[in-house]
């Protein structure tokens, strides 16, 4: 789809409808702090679950910006170090 076609609302809605059917991008309504949101059904429920993906794909790029990149394994190691400092040192 060319970008000009994507700018038309009916095309955006059609694409959103296809992406949110059963599967990776499926949405469901959920009330959070009294507000109604559409949330991903298959999204991790917390940061721990999110980072578990990295244990499977440790060598994949997790974060890249300009000429810097960090693998899942590197980010998990840094997050574990931060968690240790917060719990054991900072209390």
Short mmCIF file of C-alpha atoms in Angstrom, two decimals:
data_model
loop_
_atom_site.label_atom_id
_atom_site.label_comp_id
_atom_site.label_asym_id
_atom_site.label_seq_id
_atom_site.Cartn_x
_atom_site.Cartn_y
_atom_site.Cartn_z
CA UNK A 1 0.00 0.00 0.00
CA UNK A 2 1.42 3.38 -1.00
CA UNK A 3 1.59 6.01 1.74
CA UNK A 4 -1.03 8.16 -0.01
CA UNK A 5 -3.48 5.26 0.12
CA UNK A 6 -2.74 4.74 3.81
CA UNK A 7 -3.72 8.34 4.53
CA UNK A 8 -7.33 7.56 3.61
CA UNK A 9 -9.28 6.69 6.74
CA UNK A 10 -11.13 3.73 5.20
CA UNK A 11 -7.80 2.13 4.26
CA UNK A 12 -6.38 2.67 7.75
CA UNK A 13 -9.50 1.15 9.27
CA UNK A 14 -9.33 -1.85 6.93
CA UNK A 15 -5.67 -2.44 7.79
CA UNK A 16 -6.37 -2.08 11.51
CA UNK A 17 -9.24 -4.56 11.20
CA UNK A 18 -6.97 -7.12 9.54
CA UNK A 19 -4.14 -6.66 12.02
CA UNK A 20 -6.37 -6.95 15.08
CA UNK A 21 -8.08 -10.21 14.16
CA UNK A 22 -7.07 -13.35 16.03
CA UNK A 23 -3.32 -13.53 16.21
CA UNK A 24 -0.36 -11.50 17.32
CA UNK A 25 -2.11 -8.10 17.21
CA UNK A 26 -5.57 -9.12 18.44
CA UNK A 27 -7.16 -6.44 20.65
CA UNK A 28 -9.64 -6.70 23.49
CA UNK A 29 -11.31 -3.96 25.55
CA UNK A 30 -10.03 -3.60 29.11
CA UNK A 31 -10.77 -1.12 31.87
CA UNK A 32 -7.63 0.36 33.43
CA UNK A 33 -8.03 2.82 36.32
CA UNK A 34 -11.61 3.50 35.25
CA UNK A 35 -10.78 4.17 31.59
CA UNK A 36 -11.65 1.86 28.70
CA UNK A 37 -8.72 0.91 26.41
CA UNK A 38 -8.10 -1.56 23.62
CA UNK A 39 -5.18 -3.75 24.70
CA UNK A 40 -3.26 -6.51 22.96
CA UNK A 41 -4.50 -9.97 23.95
CA UNK A 42 -1.10 -11.63 23.59
CA UNK A 43 0.99 -8.83 25.14
CA UNK A 44 3.12 -9.66 28.17
CA UNK A 45 1.37 -8.76 31.43
CA UNK A 46 4.47 -7.24 33.05
CA UNK A 47 8.13 -6.39 32.41
CA UNK A 48 9.30 -9.77 33.70
CA UNK A 49 7.20 -11.57 31.09
CA UNK A 50 8.37 -9.11 28.44
CA UNK A 51 12.02 -9.77 29.19
CA UNK A 52 11.47 -13.54 29.15
CA UNK A 53 11.25 -13.23 25.36
CA UNK A 54 14.88 -12.15 25.46
CA UNK A 55 15.97 -15.38 27.12
CA UNK A 56 14.85 -17.21 24.00
CA UNK A 57 16.37 -14.75 21.52
CA UNK A 58 19.41 -13.47 23.41
CA UNK A 59 21.54 -12.73 20.36
CA UNK A 60 18.86 -10.73 18.52
CA UNK A 61 19.00 -6.94 18.50
CA UNK A 62 16.76 -5.52 21.20
CA UNK A 63 17.55 -1.84 20.84
CA UNK A 64 19.33 0.04 18.06
CA UNK A 65 20.01 3.73 17.62
CA UNK A 66 22.36 5.20 15.02
CA UNK A 67 25.59 3.18 15.33
CA UNK A 68 24.79 1.61 18.73
CA UNK A 69 22.89 -1.61 19.26
CA UNK A 70 22.20 -3.88 22.22
CA UNK A 71 21.18 -7.52 22.10
CA UNK A 72 18.46 -8.99 24.30
CA UNK A 73 21.18 -10.68 26.34
CA UNK A 74 23.01 -7.38 26.97
CA UNK A 75 19.81 -5.60 28.01
CA UNK A 76 18.80 -8.47 30.30
CA UNK A 77 22.22 -8.35 31.97
CA UNK A 78 21.92 -4.57 32.51
CA UNK A 79 18.35 -4.92 33.83
CA UNK A 80 19.44 -7.65 36.26
CA UNK A 81 22.27 -5.42 37.47
CA UNK A 82 19.87 -2.53 38.03
CA UNK A 83 17.42 -4.82 39.85
CA UNK A 84 20.22 -6.04 42.12
CA UNK A 85 21.24 -2.48 43.01
CA UNK A 86 17.64 -1.43 43.67
CA UNK A 87 16.84 -4.43 45.90
CA UNK A 88 20.12 -5.20 47.64
CA UNK A 89 21.80 -1.80 47.91
CA UNK A 90 19.04 0.81 47.77
CA UNK A 91 16.58 -1.32 49.75
#
